[in-house]
PDB file of C-alpha atoms in Angstrom:
ATOM      1  CA  MET A  30       0.000   0.000   0.000  1.00  0.00           C
ATOM      2  CA  SER A  31       1.883   3.044  -1.290  1.00  0.00           C
ATOM      3  CA  ASP A  32       1.368   6.487   0.227  1.00  0.00           C
ATOM      4  CA  LYS A  33       2.128   8.165  -3.101  1.00  0.00           C
ATOM      5  CA  TYR A  34      -0.522  10.796  -3.868  1.00  0.00           C
ATOM      6  CA  SER A  35      -2.241  10.031  -0.549  1.00  0.00           C
ATOM      7  CA  ASP A  36      -4.862  12.585   0.448  1.00  0.00           C
ATOM      8  CA  MET A  37      -6.076  11.289   3.820  1.00  0.00           C
ATOM      9  CA  THR A  38      -4.489  10.000   7.012  1.00  0.00           C
ATOM     10  CA  ILE A  39      -5.738   7.446   9.523  1.00  0.00           C
ATOM     11  CA  ARG A  40      -4.098   7.265  12.947  1.00  0.00           C
ATOM     12  CA  CYS A  41      -4.623   4.316  15.252  1.00  0.00           C
ATOM     13  CA  GLY A  42      -2.653   3.013  18.229  1.00  0.00           C
ATOM     14  CA  GLY A  43       0.484   4.968  17.434  1.00  0.00           C
ATOM     15  CA  ARG A  44       0.423   3.962  13.767  1.00  0.00           C
ATOM     16  CA  THR A  45      -0.158   6.281  10.845  1.00  0.00           C
ATOM     17  CA  PHE A  46      -1.730   5.083   7.600  1.00  0.00           C
ATOM     18  CA  LYS A  47      -1.455   7.297   4.525  1.00  0.00           C
ATOM     19  CA  THR A  48      -4.397   6.433   2.309  1.00  0.00           C
ATOM     20  CA  HIS A  49      -6.535   7.661  -0.576  1.00  0.00           C
ATOM     21  CA  LYS A  50     -10.074   8.972  -0.242  1.00  0.00           C
ATOM     22  CA  ALA A  51     -11.130   7.568  -3.602  1.00  0.00           C
ATOM     23  CA  ILE A  52     -10.341   4.056  -2.379  1.00  0.00           C
ATOM     24  CA  VAL A  53     -11.315   4.243   1.287  1.00  0.00           C
ATOM     25  CA  CYS A  54     -14.433   6.412   1.093  1.00  0.00           C
ATOM     26  CA  SER A  55     -15.889   4.470  -1.827  1.00  0.00           C
ATOM     27  CA  GLN A  56     -15.959   1.307   0.312  1.00  0.00           C
ATOM     28  CA  SER A  57     -17.000   2.714   3.681  1.00  0.00           C
ATOM     29  CA  SER A  58     -19.992   4.922   4.404  1.00  0.00           C
ATOM     30  CA  PHE A  59     -18.367   5.904   7.711  1.00  0.00           C
ATOM     31  CA  PHE A  60     -15.256   7.354   6.103  1.00  0.00           C
ATOM     32  CA  ASP A  61     -17.285   8.809   3.250  1.00  0.00           C
ATOM     33  CA  LYS A  62     -19.377  10.833   5.696  1.00  0.00           C
ATOM     34  CA  ALA A  63     -16.421  11.767   7.902  1.00  0.00           C
ATOM     35  CA  LEU A  64     -14.213  12.998   5.078  1.00  0.00           C
ATOM     36  CA  ASN A  65     -16.980  14.814   3.232  1.00  0.00           C
ATOM     37  CA  SER A  66     -18.299  16.921   6.082  1.00  0.00           C
ATOM     38  CA  SER A  67     -17.704  20.262   7.749  1.00  0.00           C
ATOM     39  CA  PHE A  68     -16.329  18.546  10.837  1.00  0.00           C
ATOM     40  CA  LYS A  69     -12.653  18.333  11.760  1.00  0.00           C
ATOM     41  CA  GLU A  70     -12.044  15.184   9.703  1.00  0.00           C
ATOM     42  CA  GLY A  71     -13.484  16.754   6.575  1.00  0.00           C
ATOM     43  CA  ILE A  72     -11.280  19.821   6.952  1.00  0.00           C
ATOM     44  CA  THR A  73      -7.991  18.138   7.896  1.00  0.00           C
ATOM     45  CA  ASN A  74      -8.512  14.862   5.994  1.00  0.00           C
ATOM     46  CA  GLU A  75      -7.293  13.089   9.110  1.00  0.00           C
ATOM     47  CA  VAL A  76      -9.173  10.475  11.142  1.00  0.00           C
ATOM     48  CA  GLU A  77      -8.246   9.357  14.661  1.00  0.00           C
ATOM     49  CA  LEU A  78      -9.289   5.833  15.684  1.00  0.00           C
ATOM     50  CA  PRO A  79      -8.083   5.570  19.303  1.00  0.00           C
ATOM     51  CA  GLU A  80     -10.338   2.674  20.304  1.00  0.00           C
ATOM     52  CA  ASP A  81      -9.488   0.256  17.506  1.00  0.00           C
ATOM     53  CA  ASP A  82      -6.900  -2.479  17.097  1.00  0.00           C
ATOM     54  CA  PRO A  83      -4.161  -1.178  14.740  1.00  0.00           C
ATOM     55  CA  ALA A  84      -3.676  -4.642  13.241  1.00  0.00           C
ATOM     56  CA  ALA A  85      -7.391  -4.881  12.426  1.00  0.00           C
ATOM     57  CA  ILE A  86      -7.336  -1.422  10.827  1.00  0.00           C
ATOM     58  CA  ARG A  87      -4.323  -2.502   8.771  1.00  0.00           C
ATOM     59  CA  HIS A  88      -6.242  -5.578   7.595  1.00  0.00           C
ATOM     60  CA  MET A  89      -9.226  -3.402   6.693  1.00  0.00           C
ATOM     61  CA  LEU A  90      -7.085  -1.060   4.614  1.00  0.00           C
ATOM     62  CA  GLU A  91      -5.244  -3.967   3.026  1.00  0.00           C
ATOM     63  CA  PHE A  92      -8.604  -5.379   1.972  1.00  0.00           C
ATOM     64  CA  MET A  93      -9.717  -2.034   0.540  1.00  0.00           C
ATOM     65  CA  TYR A  94      -6.637  -1.878  -1.667  1.00  0.00           C
ATOM     66  CA  LYS A  95      -6.218  -5.551  -2.569  1.00  0.00           C
ATOM     67  CA  GLY A  96      -9.618  -7.155  -2.051  1.00  0.00           C
ATOM     68  CA  ASP A  97      -8.013  -9.474   0.508  1.00  0.00           C
ATOM     69  CA  TYR A  98      -6.115  -9.373   3.781  1.00  0.00           C
ATOM     70  CA  SER A  99      -3.091 -11.337   4.886  1.00  0.00           C
ATOM     71  CA  ARG A 100      -3.530 -14.756   6.446  1.00  0.00           C
ATOM     72  CA  VAL A 101      -0.033 -14.526   7.949  1.00  0.00           C
ATOM     73  CA  GLU A 102       0.373 -12.987  11.395  1.00  0.00           C
ATOM     74  CA  GLU A 103       2.200  -9.675  11.372  1.00  0.00           C
ATOM     75  CA  SER A 104       4.737 -10.877  13.917  1.00  0.00           C
ATOM     76  CA  THR A 105       6.007 -13.606  11.560  1.00  0.00           C
ATOM     77  CA  ALA A 106       5.524 -11.928   8.196  1.00  0.00           C
ATOM     78  CA  GLY A 107       8.539 -10.532   6.408  1.00  0.00           C
ATOM     79  CA  CYS A 108      11.114 -12.329   8.593  1.00  0.00           C
ATOM     80  CA  PRO A 109      13.140 -14.496   6.188  1.00  0.00           C
ATOM     81  CA  ASP A 110      15.910 -15.063   8.776  1.00  0.00           C
ATOM     82  CA  THR A 111      13.650 -16.892  11.218  1.00  0.00           C
ATOM     83  CA  ASP A 112      15.025 -20.393  11.748  1.00  0.00           C
ATOM     84  CA  THR A 113      13.130 -23.518  10.757  1.00  0.00           C
ATOM     85  CA  GLN A 114      12.071 -24.449  14.276  1.00  0.00           C
ATOM     86  CA  GLN A 115      10.586 -20.998  14.950  1.00  0.00           C
ATOM     87  CA  LYS A 116       8.720 -21.133  11.662  1.00  0.00           C
ATOM     88  CA  ALA A 117       7.266 -24.514  12.570  1.00  0.00           C
ATOM     89  CA  LEU A 118       6.121 -23.221  15.946  1.00  0.00           C
ATOM     90  CA  ALA A 119       4.579 -20.156  14.345  1.00  0.00           C
ATOM     91  CA  ALA A 120       2.775 -22.301  11.781  1.00  0.00           C
ATOM     92  CA  THR A 121       1.345 -24.439  14.575  1.00  0.00           C
ATOM     93  CA  ALA A 122       0.099 -21.453  16.569  1.00  0.00           C
ATOM     94  CA  ARG A 123      -1.246 -19.483  13.618  1.00  0.00           C
ATOM     95  CA  PRO A 124      -4.561 -21.361  13.127  1.00  0.00           C
ATOM     96  CA  ARG A 125      -5.436 -20.721  16.759  1.00  0.00           C
ATOM     97  CA  ARG A 126      -4.578 -17.034  16.824  1.00  0.00           C
ATOM     98  CA  SER A 127      -6.205 -16.535  13.429  1.00  0.00           C
ATOM     99  CA  GLY A 128      -9.614 -16.923  15.057  1.00  0.00           C
ATOM    100  CA  PHE A 129      -8.988 -13.710  16.968  1.00  0.00           C
ATOM    101  CA  LYS A 130      -7.607 -11.992  13.862  1.00  0.00           C
ATOM    102  CA  HIS A 131     -10.700 -12.763  11.800  1.00  0.00           C
ATOM    103  CA  LEU A 132     -12.960 -11.735  14.687  1.00  0.00           C
ATOM    104  CA  HIS A 133     -11.215  -8.362  14.868  1.00  0.00           C
ATOM    105  CA  ALA A 134     -11.398  -7.947  11.091  1.00  0.00           C
ATOM    106  CA  TYR A 135     -15.128  -8.694  11.221  1.00  0.00           C
ATOM    107  CA  LEU A 136     -15.664  -6.141  13.991  1.00  0.00           C
ATOM    108  CA  VAL A 137     -13.899  -3.262  12.218  1.00  0.00           C
ATOM    109  CA  ALA A 138     -15.655  -4.157   8.970  1.00  0.00           C
ATOM    110  CA  ASP A 139     -18.986  -3.993  10.748  1.00  0.00           C
ATOM    111  CA  LYS A 140     -18.107  -0.779  12.593  1.00  0.00           C
ATOM    112  CA  TYR A 141     -16.976   1.059   9.472  1.00  0.00           C
ATOM    113  CA  ASP A 142     -19.497  -0.542   7.114  1.00  0.00           C
ATOM    114  CA  VAL A 143     -17.120  -2.419   4.830  1.00  0.00           C
ATOM    115  CA  ARG A 144     -19.602  -5.113   3.879  1.00  0.00           C
ATOM    116  CA  ALA A 145     -17.431  -7.224   1.607  1.00  0.00           C
ATOM    117  CA  LEU A 146     -14.743  -7.456   4.286  1.00  0.00           C
ATOM    118  CA  ARG A 147     -17.319  -8.415   6.893  1.00  0.00           C
ATOM    119  CA  LEU A 148     -18.435 -11.347   4.733  1.00  0.00           C
ATOM    120  CA  LEU A 149     -14.863 -12.462   4.053  1.00  0.00           C
ATOM    121  CA  ALA A 150     -13.883 -12.238   7.726  1.00  0.00           C
ATOM    122  CA  LEU A 151     -16.991 -14.203   8.702  1.00  0.00           C
ATOM    123  CA  THR A 152     -16.088 -16.989   6.272  1.00  0.00           C
ATOM    124  CA  ARG A 153     -12.478 -17.100   7.429  1.00  0.00           C
ATOM    125  CA  PHE A 154     -13.508 -17.089  11.077  1.00  0.00           C
ATOM    126  CA  TYR A 155     -15.627 -20.172  10.474  1.00  0.00           C
ATOM    127  CA  ARG A 156     -12.859 -21.962   8.596  1.00  0.00           C
ATOM    128  CA  ALA A 157     -10.331 -21.074  11.302  1.00  0.00           C
ATOM    129  CA  VAL A 158     -12.339 -22.559  14.155  1.00  0.00           C
ATOM    130  CA  GLU A 159     -14.368 -25.402  12.646  1.00  0.00           C
ATOM    131  CA  LEU A 160     -11.534 -27.951  12.573  1.00  0.00           C
ATOM    132  CA  THR A 161      -9.461 -26.775  15.541  1.00  0.00           C
ATOM    133  CA  TRP A 162     -11.875 -25.641  18.255  1.00  0.00           C
ATOM    134  CA  MET A 163     -11.971 -28.931  20.181  1.00  0.00           C
ATOM    135  CA  ALA A 164      -8.183 -28.991  20.598  1.00  0.00           C
ATOM    136  CA  ASP A 165      -7.776 -25.228  20.894  1.00  0.00           C
ATOM    137  CA  GLU A 166      -7.140 -24.151  24.479  1.00  0.00           C
ATOM    138  CA  GLU A 167      -7.882 -20.551  23.475  1.00  0.00           C
ATOM    139  CA  PHE A 168     -11.345 -21.309  22.100  1.00  0.00           C
ATOM    140  CA  PRO A 169     -13.180 -20.446  25.353  1.00  0.00           C
ATOM    141  CA  ASP A 170     -11.304 -17.119  25.447  1.00  0.00           C
ATOM    142  CA  LEU A 171     -12.248 -16.512  21.816  1.00  0.00           C
ATOM    143  CA  VAL A 172     -15.933 -17.128  22.558  1.00  0.00           C
ATOM    144  CA  ASP A 173     -15.692 -14.899  25.627  1.00  0.00           C
ATOM    145  CA  GLU A 174     -14.274 -12.023  23.574  1.00  0.00           C
ATOM    146  CA  LEU A 175     -16.779 -12.635  20.791  1.00  0.00           C
ATOM    147  CA  TYR A 176     -19.753 -12.277  23.132  1.00  0.00           C
ATOM    148  CA  ALA A 177     -18.173  -9.343  24.967  1.00  0.00           C
ATOM    149  CA  THR A 178     -17.722  -7.375  21.737  1.00  0.00           C
ATOM    150  CA  THR A 179     -20.841  -8.292  19.739  1.00  0.00           C
ATOM    151  CA  THR A 180     -24.605  -7.934  20.034  1.00  0.00           C
ATOM    152  CA  GLU A 181     -27.665  -9.717  18.661  1.00  0.00           C
ATOM    153  CA  GLN A 182     -27.027  -7.842  15.413  1.00  0.00           C
ATOM    154  CA  HIS A 183     -23.992 -10.078  14.902  1.00  0.00           C
ATOM    155  CA  GLN A 184     -25.928 -13.328  15.125  1.00  0.00           C
ATOM    156  CA  ASP A 185     -24.243 -14.702  12.006  1.00  0.00           C
ATOM    157  CA  LEU A 186     -20.947 -14.728  13.890  1.00  0.00           C
ATOM    158  CA  ARG A 187     -22.403 -15.973  17.171  1.00  0.00           C
ATOM    159  CA  ASP A 188     -24.207 -18.827  15.440  1.00  0.00           C
ATOM    160  CA  ILE A 189     -20.892 -20.266  14.279  1.00  0.00           C
ATOM    161  CA  VAL A 190     -19.598 -20.982  17.788  1.00  0.00           C
ATOM    162  CA  CYS A 191     -23.018 -21.983  19.132  1.00  0.00           C
ATOM    163  CA  ARG A 192     -23.472 -24.513  16.340  1.00  0.00           C
ATOM    164  CA  LEU A 193     -19.977 -25.981  16.751  1.00  0.00           C
ATOM    165  CA  VAL A 194     -20.400 -26.532  20.477  1.00  0.00           C
ATOM    166  CA  GLY A 195     -24.079 -27.502  20.422  1.00  0.00           C
ATOM    167  CA  PHE A 196     -23.787 -30.072  17.653  1.00  0.00           C
ATOM    168  CA  HIS A 197     -20.804 -31.772  19.303  1.00  0.00           C
ATOM    169  CA  LEU A 198     -21.925 -31.949  22.922  1.00  0.00           C
ATOM    170  CA  LEU A 199     -22.970 -35.555  22.335  1.00  0.00           C
ATOM    171  CA  ASP A 200     -19.522 -36.476  20.992  1.00  0.00           C
ATOM    172  CA  ASP A 201     -17.886 -36.014  24.362  1.00  0.00           C
ATOM    173  CA  HIS A 202     -20.473 -34.397  26.581  1.00  0.00           C
ATOM    174  CA  ALA A 203     -18.506 -34.241  29.833  1.00  0.00           C
ATOM    175  CA  SER A 204     -15.276 -32.752  28.503  1.00  0.00           C
ATOM    176  CA  ALA A 205     -17.020 -30.305  26.175  1.00  0.00           C
ATOM    177  CA  LYS A 206     -19.278 -29.058  28.946  1.00  0.00           C
ATOM    178  CA  LYS A 207     -16.348 -28.687  31.344  1.00  0.00           C
ATOM    179  CA  ARG A 208     -14.322 -26.612  28.882  1.00  0.00           C
ATOM    180  CA  MET A 209     -17.140 -24.275  27.944  1.00  0.00           C
ATOM    181  CA  GLU A 210     -19.054 -24.117  31.225  1.00  0.00           C
ATOM    182  CA  PRO A 211     -17.358 -20.927  32.540  1.00  0.00           C
ATOM    183  CA  VAL A 212     -18.144 -19.064  29.307  1.00  0.00           C
ATOM    184  CA  MET A 213     -21.738 -20.322  29.324  1.00  0.00           C
ATOM    185  CA  LYS A 214     -22.191 -19.078  32.884  1.00  0.00           C
ATOM    186  CA  LYS A 215     -20.732 -15.700  31.959  1.00  0.00           C
ATOM    187  CA  HIS A 216     -22.687 -15.274  28.726  1.00  0.00           C
ATOM    188  CA  GLY A 217     -26.252 -16.553  29.018  1.00  0.00           C
ATOM    189  CA  GLU A 218     -26.944 -15.850  25.338  1.00  0.00           C
ATOM    190  CA  PHE A 219     -24.142 -18.227  24.390  1.00  0.00           C
ATOM    191  CA  ALA A 220     -25.558 -20.927  26.677  1.00  0.00           C
ATOM    192  CA  MET A 221     -29.010 -20.539  25.121  1.00  0.00           C
ATOM    193  CA  GLY A 222     -27.558 -20.651  21.621  1.00  0.00           C
ATOM    194  CA  VAL A 223     -25.643 -23.840  22.401  1.00  0.00           C
ATOM    195  CA  LEU A 224     -28.792 -25.377  23.874  1.00  0.00           C
ATOM    196  CA  ASP A 225     -30.798 -24.537  20.748  1.00  0.00           C
ATOM    197  CA  TYR A 226     -28.282 -26.285  18.498  1.00  0.00           C
ATOM    198  CA  TYR A 227     -27.932 -29.187  20.927  1.00  0.00           C
ATOM    199  CA  ILE A 228     -31.701 -29.767  20.710  1.00  0.00           C
ATOM    200  CA  LEU A 229     -31.495 -29.629  16.920  1.00  0.00           C
ATOM    201  CA  SER A 230     -28.721 -32.237  16.953  1.00  0.00           C
ATOM    202  CA  VAL A 231     -30.775 -34.556  19.183  1.00  0.00           C
ATOM    203  CA  ARG A 232     -33.806 -34.213  16.935  1.00  0.00           C
ATOM    204  CA  GLY A 233     -31.611 -34.964  13.974  1.00  0.00           C
ATOM    205  CA  ASP A 234     -30.351 -38.159  15.610  1.00  0.00           C
ATOM    206  CA  CYS A 235     -33.916 -39.181  16.448  1.00  0.00           C
ATOM    207  CA  ALA A 236     -34.970 -38.613  12.861  1.00  0.00           C
ATOM    208  CA  TRP A 237     -32.326 -41.047  11.712  1.00  0.00           C
TER     209      TRP A 237
END
């Protein structure tokens, strides 16, 4: 993402992004309104985002310019001198941490009305957790953050984790319940969602 001919600046978490209004504002109603107004942002062409995750903002801008965002964690990208063992460890950890990355990308896409990014992040979130959640020690923390940062308007995202847990309670009921019980107690909506999908799974088994 080149800053050549940039005509707007986004600042977030100590990072400065030089961008282009034609690209950013055409994909986000939030930035379109902010940069085409009589308020401070419209006059200075600068936007401060103090509450957002800089990495998520970077992914959002990367998507706006490329139609995609990196699957590689920033901490390991662009480090050709990393030894083989470190690369292997990073590759092992990446699928787990990627759940958080796609959650954050989804949240900024929703906040700033970048609809295509929201859909992509939703798809990648599902793919990141569907095959790893049972063995992922961070999955309860991921669900906790998901419910702490979303509302009923984000049911498409919430349904993913509810369905995964609810449909697989019968596979290993005791261990699954033990792992997720603290999060269910903390977030009643998650517990109800899991119960709904659990009932659906039981009915499905009965139908067979």
